[in-house]
Short mmCIF file of C-alpha atoms in Angstrom, two decimals:
data_model
loop_
_atom_site.label_atom_id
_atom_site.label_comp_id
_atom_site.label_asym_id
_atom_site.label_seq_id
_atom_site.Cartn_x
_atom_site.Cartn_y
_atom_site.Cartn_z
CA MET F 24 175.01 140.90 68.86
CA THR F 25 171.96 138.39 67.48
CA THR F 26 169.82 136.40 69.57
CA THR F 27 168.45 133.42 67.94
CA LYS F 28 164.67 132.01 69.29
CA ALA F 29 165.00 127.83 69.88
CA THR F 30 162.04 126.75 67.75
CA ASP F 31 160.46 123.74 69.34
CA SER F 32 159.37 121.26 66.53
CA ARG F 33 156.80 119.20 68.83
CA PRO F 34 153.83 118.93 66.10
CA VAL F 35 150.99 121.65 67.64
CA ARG F 36 147.63 119.98 68.18
CA PRO F 37 144.56 121.81 66.29
CA PRO F 38 142.24 123.55 68.88
CA GLY F 39 139.52 121.61 69.82
CA PRO F 40 137.75 119.81 72.64
CA ALA F 41 140.27 117.34 74.86
CA PRO F 42 139.89 114.10 74.23
CA LYS F 43 137.40 112.38 76.68
CA LYS F 44 138.95 109.65 79.16
CA SER F 45 137.71 106.48 79.53
CA ARG F 46 135.85 105.70 83.14
CA LEU F 47 138.36 102.76 83.27
CA SER F 48 141.44 104.91 82.63
CA GLY F 49 140.81 107.51 84.84
CA LEU F 50 139.33 105.57 87.82
CA ASP F 51 141.58 106.53 90.93
CA LEU F 52 141.25 103.62 93.17
CA ARG F 53 142.30 106.13 96.29
CA GLU F 54 138.69 108.09 95.78
CA ARG F 55 137.14 104.58 95.42
CA PRO F 56 138.75 102.25 97.97
CA GLU F 57 135.72 100.22 98.05
CA LEU F 58 136.34 99.10 94.64
CA ILE F 59 138.73 96.80 96.37
CA MET F 60 138.01 96.48 100.02
CA VAL F 61 134.73 95.09 99.42
CA PRO F 62 136.04 91.89 97.33
CA GLY F 63 138.74 91.87 99.20
CA VAL F 64 136.98 91.37 102.78
CA PHE F 65 135.33 88.33 100.90
CA VAL F 66 137.65 86.91 99.62
CA ILE F 67 139.66 87.25 102.54
CA ALA F 68 136.45 85.60 104.83
CA VAL F 69 135.86 82.60 102.89
CA LEU F 70 139.36 81.45 102.53
CA ALA F 71 139.45 82.24 106.26
CA TRP F 72 136.44 79.64 106.51
CA GLU F 73 137.45 77.17 103.90
CA PHE F 74 140.32 76.48 106.48
CA LEU F 75 140.31 77.36 109.97
CA VAL F 76 137.05 75.21 109.52
CA GLN F 77 139.13 71.90 110.61
CA PRO F 78 141.76 72.76 112.17
CA LEU F 79 139.14 74.36 114.81
CA GLY F 80 137.31 71.06 115.25
CA ILE F 81 133.95 72.35 113.77
CA ASP F 82 131.99 69.46 112.72
CA GLU F 83 131.05 69.42 108.72
CA TYR F 84 127.16 68.83 109.66
CA VAL F 85 127.63 72.33 112.09
CA LEU F 86 129.90 74.43 109.67
CA PRO F 87 130.51 73.01 106.35
CA ARG F 88 133.35 74.36 104.21
CA PRO F 89 132.45 77.13 101.41
CA SER F 90 133.79 74.11 98.84
CA GLN F 91 130.91 72.20 100.20
CA ILE F 92 128.73 74.41 99.56
CA VAL F 93 129.62 75.74 96.17
CA ALA F 94 129.64 71.60 94.95
CA SER F 95 125.74 71.26 96.95
CA LEU F 96 124.92 74.68 94.96
CA THR F 97 125.59 73.44 91.71
CA THR F 98 124.37 70.28 92.56
CA GLN F 99 120.50 71.83 92.91
CA LEU F 100 120.93 73.83 90.36
CA THR F 101 121.09 71.18 88.40
CA ASP F 102 117.74 70.08 89.36
CA ASP F 103 114.69 70.94 87.76
CA LEU F 104 112.80 70.48 90.97
CA PHE F 105 114.78 73.24 92.79
CA TRP F 106 113.93 75.26 89.59
CA SER F 107 110.21 74.81 90.50
CA HIS F 108 110.69 75.87 94.23
CA LEU F 109 112.82 79.07 93.18
CA LEU F 110 109.68 79.77 90.95
CA VAL F 111 107.16 79.45 93.52
CA THR F 112 108.69 81.74 95.63
CA LEU F 113 109.09 84.44 93.68
CA GLN F 114 105.88 84.41 92.04
CA GLU F 115 104.58 84.66 95.84
CA SER F 116 106.89 87.34 96.83
CA LEU F 117 106.23 89.57 93.43
CA LEU F 118 102.82 89.00 93.81
CA GLY F 119 102.46 89.95 97.50
CA PHE F 120 105.02 92.94 96.29
CA VAL F 121 102.78 94.66 94.37
CA ILE F 122 99.77 94.11 96.29
CA GLY F 123 101.46 95.34 99.31
CA VAL F 124 102.73 98.71 96.94
CA GLY F 125 99.61 99.30 95.53
CA ALA F 126 97.64 99.35 98.74
CA ALA F 127 100.12 101.03 100.53
CA MET F 128 100.48 104.07 97.68
CA LEU F 129 96.29 104.35 97.49
CA LEU F 130 96.27 104.59 101.36
CA GLY F 131 99.27 106.48 102.02
CA THR F 132 98.04 109.14 99.54
CA LEU F 133 94.38 109.04 101.44
CA ILE F 134 95.87 109.59 104.53
CA SER F 135 98.48 112.57 103.93
CA GLN F 136 95.54 114.19 101.61
CA VAL F 137 92.91 114.05 103.92
CA ARG F 138 92.95 115.02 107.69
CA LEU F 139 89.85 113.40 108.40
CA ALA F 140 91.06 110.10 106.60
CA GLU F 141 94.30 110.56 108.75
CA ARG F 142 92.57 111.20 112.34
CA THR F 143 90.69 108.31 112.03
CA LEU F 144 92.90 105.06 110.30
CA MET F 145 96.17 106.71 111.80
CA PRO F 146 95.23 105.17 115.10
CA TYR F 147 94.58 101.39 113.65
CA ILE F 148 97.89 101.33 111.40
CA VAL F 149 99.84 102.45 114.45
CA ALA F 150 98.18 99.42 116.28
CA PHE F 151 98.67 96.77 113.61
CA GLN F 152 101.78 98.19 113.18
CA THR F 153 103.29 97.24 116.42
CA VAL F 154 102.18 93.65 115.75
CA PRO F 155 105.15 91.09 114.81
CA LYS F 156 104.43 90.68 110.84
CA VAL F 157 105.75 86.91 111.46
CA ALA F 158 103.47 85.99 113.92
CA LEU F 159 100.62 86.26 111.62
CA ALA F 160 102.54 83.19 109.43
CA PRO F 161 99.93 80.62 111.57
CA LEU F 162 96.96 82.62 111.12
CA PHE F 163 97.49 83.25 107.86
CA VAL F 164 98.08 79.95 106.60
CA VAL F 165 94.09 78.98 108.70
CA TRP F 166 92.89 81.27 107.25
CA PHE F 167 93.95 80.78 103.56
CA GLY F 168 94.91 77.44 103.33
CA PHE F 169 98.46 75.88 102.45
CA GLY F 170 98.58 76.84 99.15
CA MET F 171 100.41 80.54 97.11
CA THR F 172 97.74 82.49 98.86
CA SER F 173 98.48 82.36 102.16
CA LYS F 174 102.29 83.42 100.79
CA VAL F 175 101.15 85.78 99.07
CA VAL F 176 99.32 87.83 101.89
CA MET F 177 101.72 87.41 104.27
CA ALA F 178 104.64 88.88 101.64
CA ALA F 179 101.82 91.90 100.89
CA VAL F 180 101.52 92.09 104.61
CA ILE F 181 104.79 92.69 106.03
CA SER F 182 105.85 94.77 102.74
CA PHE F 183 102.70 96.88 103.17
CA PHE F 184 103.88 99.03 106.33
CA PRO F 185 107.48 100.69 105.60
CA MET F 186 106.05 101.36 102.10
CA LEU F 187 102.82 103.15 103.46
CA VAL F 188 105.41 105.08 106.54
CA ASN F 189 107.66 106.18 103.38
CA VAL F 190 104.31 107.45 101.41
CA ILE F 191 103.04 109.06 103.83
CA GLU F 192 106.03 110.87 105.07
CA GLY F 193 107.51 111.71 101.52
CA LEU F 194 103.87 113.21 100.29
CA ARG F 195 104.46 115.53 103.20
CA SER F 196 107.78 116.11 102.84
CA ALA F 197 106.76 118.71 99.50
CA ASP F 198 107.93 122.22 99.91
CA ALA F 199 105.21 124.78 101.10
CA ASP F 200 106.98 127.39 99.08
CA ARG F 201 106.11 125.57 95.83
CA ILE F 202 102.70 124.42 96.74
CA GLN F 203 101.79 128.32 97.82
CA MET F 204 102.96 129.29 94.05
CA LEU F 205 101.02 127.47 92.21
CA THR F 206 97.92 127.66 94.18
CA VAL F 207 98.33 131.41 93.51
CA PHE F 208 98.78 130.54 90.05
CA GLY F 209 95.49 128.80 90.06
CA ALA F 210 96.77 125.19 89.90
CA GLY F 211 94.22 122.74 91.40
CA ARG F 212 94.69 120.74 94.20
CA PHE F 213 95.46 117.50 91.62
CA GLN F 214 98.08 119.65 89.74
CA VAL F 215 99.69 120.50 92.74
CA PHE F 216 100.26 116.84 93.72
CA ARG F 217 101.29 116.15 90.68
CA MET F 218 103.58 118.49 90.18
CA VAL F 219 105.00 119.35 93.51
CA ARG F 220 104.05 116.26 95.91
CA LEU F 221 105.06 113.49 93.83
CA PRO F 222 108.24 114.22 92.81
CA SER F 223 109.20 114.76 96.26
CA ALA F 224 108.02 111.74 97.36
CA LEU F 225 110.08 109.92 94.52
CA PRO F 226 112.71 109.25 96.80
CA PHE F 227 110.96 108.09 99.81
CA ILE F 228 108.72 105.92 97.64
CA PHE F 229 111.94 104.05 96.29
CA ALA F 230 113.07 103.94 99.75
CA GLY F 231 109.67 102.18 100.45
CA LEU F 232 110.07 99.72 97.13
CA ASP F 233 113.86 99.12 98.08
CA ILE F 234 113.27 97.57 101.61
CA GLY F 235 109.42 96.34 100.55
CA ILE F 236 111.31 93.82 97.81
CA VAL F 237 113.35 92.39 100.58
CA PHE F 238 110.48 92.26 103.07
CA ALA F 239 108.29 90.60 100.56
CA ILE F 240 111.04 87.98 99.65
CA LEU F 241 111.14 87.41 103.81
CA GLY F 242 107.35 87.06 104.12
CA ALA F 243 106.76 84.23 101.46
CA VAL F 244 109.59 82.33 102.73
CA VAL F 245 108.24 82.63 106.31
CA GLY F 246 104.72 81.78 105.13
CA GLU F 247 106.59 78.64 103.32
CA PHE F 248 107.82 77.77 106.75
CA ILE F 249 104.73 77.21 108.61
CA GLY F 250 103.04 75.25 105.87
CA ALA F 251 103.73 74.75 102.62
CA LYS F 252 104.39 71.82 99.99
CA GLU F 253 106.37 73.61 97.68
CA GLY F 254 109.04 76.47 97.75
CA LEU F 255 112.44 77.37 98.63
CA GLY F 256 111.12 77.94 102.29
CA TYR F 257 109.88 74.24 102.17
CA LEU F 258 112.90 73.06 100.63
CA LEU F 259 114.76 75.08 103.70
CA LEU F 260 113.12 72.93 105.79
CA GLN F 261 113.56 69.58 103.95
CA THR F 262 117.23 69.99 104.46
CA ASN F 263 117.08 70.82 107.86
CA TYR F 264 115.10 67.66 108.54
CA ASN F 265 117.69 65.38 106.07
CA PHE F 266 121.15 67.38 108.30
CA ASP F 267 121.86 68.57 104.84
CA ILE F 268 123.81 71.66 106.09
CA SER F 269 125.86 72.26 103.29
CA GLY F 270 121.92 72.10 101.24
CA MET F 271 120.56 74.76 103.67
CA PHE F 272 123.63 77.06 103.41
CA ALA F 273 123.05 77.03 99.17
CA VAL F 274 119.45 77.83 99.40
CA LEU F 275 120.36 80.59 101.88
CA VAL F 276 122.75 81.54 99.22
CA VAL F 277 120.39 81.78 96.84
CA LEU F 278 117.74 84.53 98.73
CA SER F 279 121.02 86.08 99.14
CA VAL F 280 121.62 86.73 95.61
CA LEU F 281 117.58 87.35 95.05
CA GLY F 282 117.21 90.14 97.40
CA LEU F 283 120.58 91.67 95.73
CA ILE F 284 119.01 91.54 92.25
CA ALA F 285 116.13 93.09 93.83
CA HIS F 286 117.60 95.84 95.66
CA SER F 287 119.70 96.56 92.23
CA LEU F 288 116.70 96.70 90.05
CA ILE F 289 115.03 99.20 92.46
CA ARG F 290 118.25 101.28 92.98
CA PHE F 291 118.54 101.14 89.14
CA ALA F 292 115.03 102.46 88.49
CA GLN F 293 115.68 105.12 91.37
CA ARG F 294 118.64 106.40 89.38
CA ARG F 295 115.99 106.63 86.13
CA PHE F 296 113.51 108.13 87.71
CA ALA F 297 114.32 110.37 90.50
CA PHE F 298 118.05 111.07 89.24
CA TRP F 299 117.68 114.72 90.99
CA ALA F 300 117.69 113.36 94.65
CA GLU F 301 119.71 112.47 97.03
CA ASP F 302 119.68 109.11 99.27
CA SER F 303 116.65 109.41 101.52
CA ARG F 304 116.47 107.08 104.82
CA VAL F 305 114.56 104.73 104.55
CA ILE F 306 111.52 104.08 107.26
CA GLY F 307 111.31 100.55 107.81
CA ALA F 308 108.24 98.62 109.65
#
């Protein structure tokens, strides 16, 4: 009795690496439900807002519908005057952010590395930190005038403290064993700072940058509320005086988009330059 083996007629794949799956084809929405939940919640909220305002008897000058806000936003985006206001606020925010971050980096490094500087300056920093930064805006307008300088100073001050605290905590979070090992091998203070302390502080620094850039925009707008002739804060006041509530919402949408863009840029830079670190807690003002 003879037996015959069934032969497989399917072609045999030559050995080699398996073909790579694209990110989209291998995406499992069960593992990333937020990809559906985030836009879904937004769409549901906007639709409910659009179709429930009138049945609930809410006046348009109190809460305009999203369609009215979009129409007002479209009108403003086609106006050159709006873009000039936007440019002014961007300049004030970025200049204040750069000044505040630079001062926080220098002072934070000094305090974290020199014990005498910490004991001397920290009481004043803590006392000044307890003062509501927004309450300083009228003083800055008196001291520096109604021009751009007062808004830049306001943006710098309000973004300075979260950055300072994160820099100090980050530089102090360095691994003591690594510092001791480098010291044993003859590394100097600057080498220890460059090779251990600064890389360990990068997640904290980016956390401070993340909250600082948003605070800088807030500081510039608050300064424009107190006294200005241009900027998005000034435009908000003008729309308020004219009872243009949909215009106010349109400006708020633009400010929200600015904050999201700034946050995304900081997060992109963090993934690029501090990709090894996990998300760190943000130490606010």
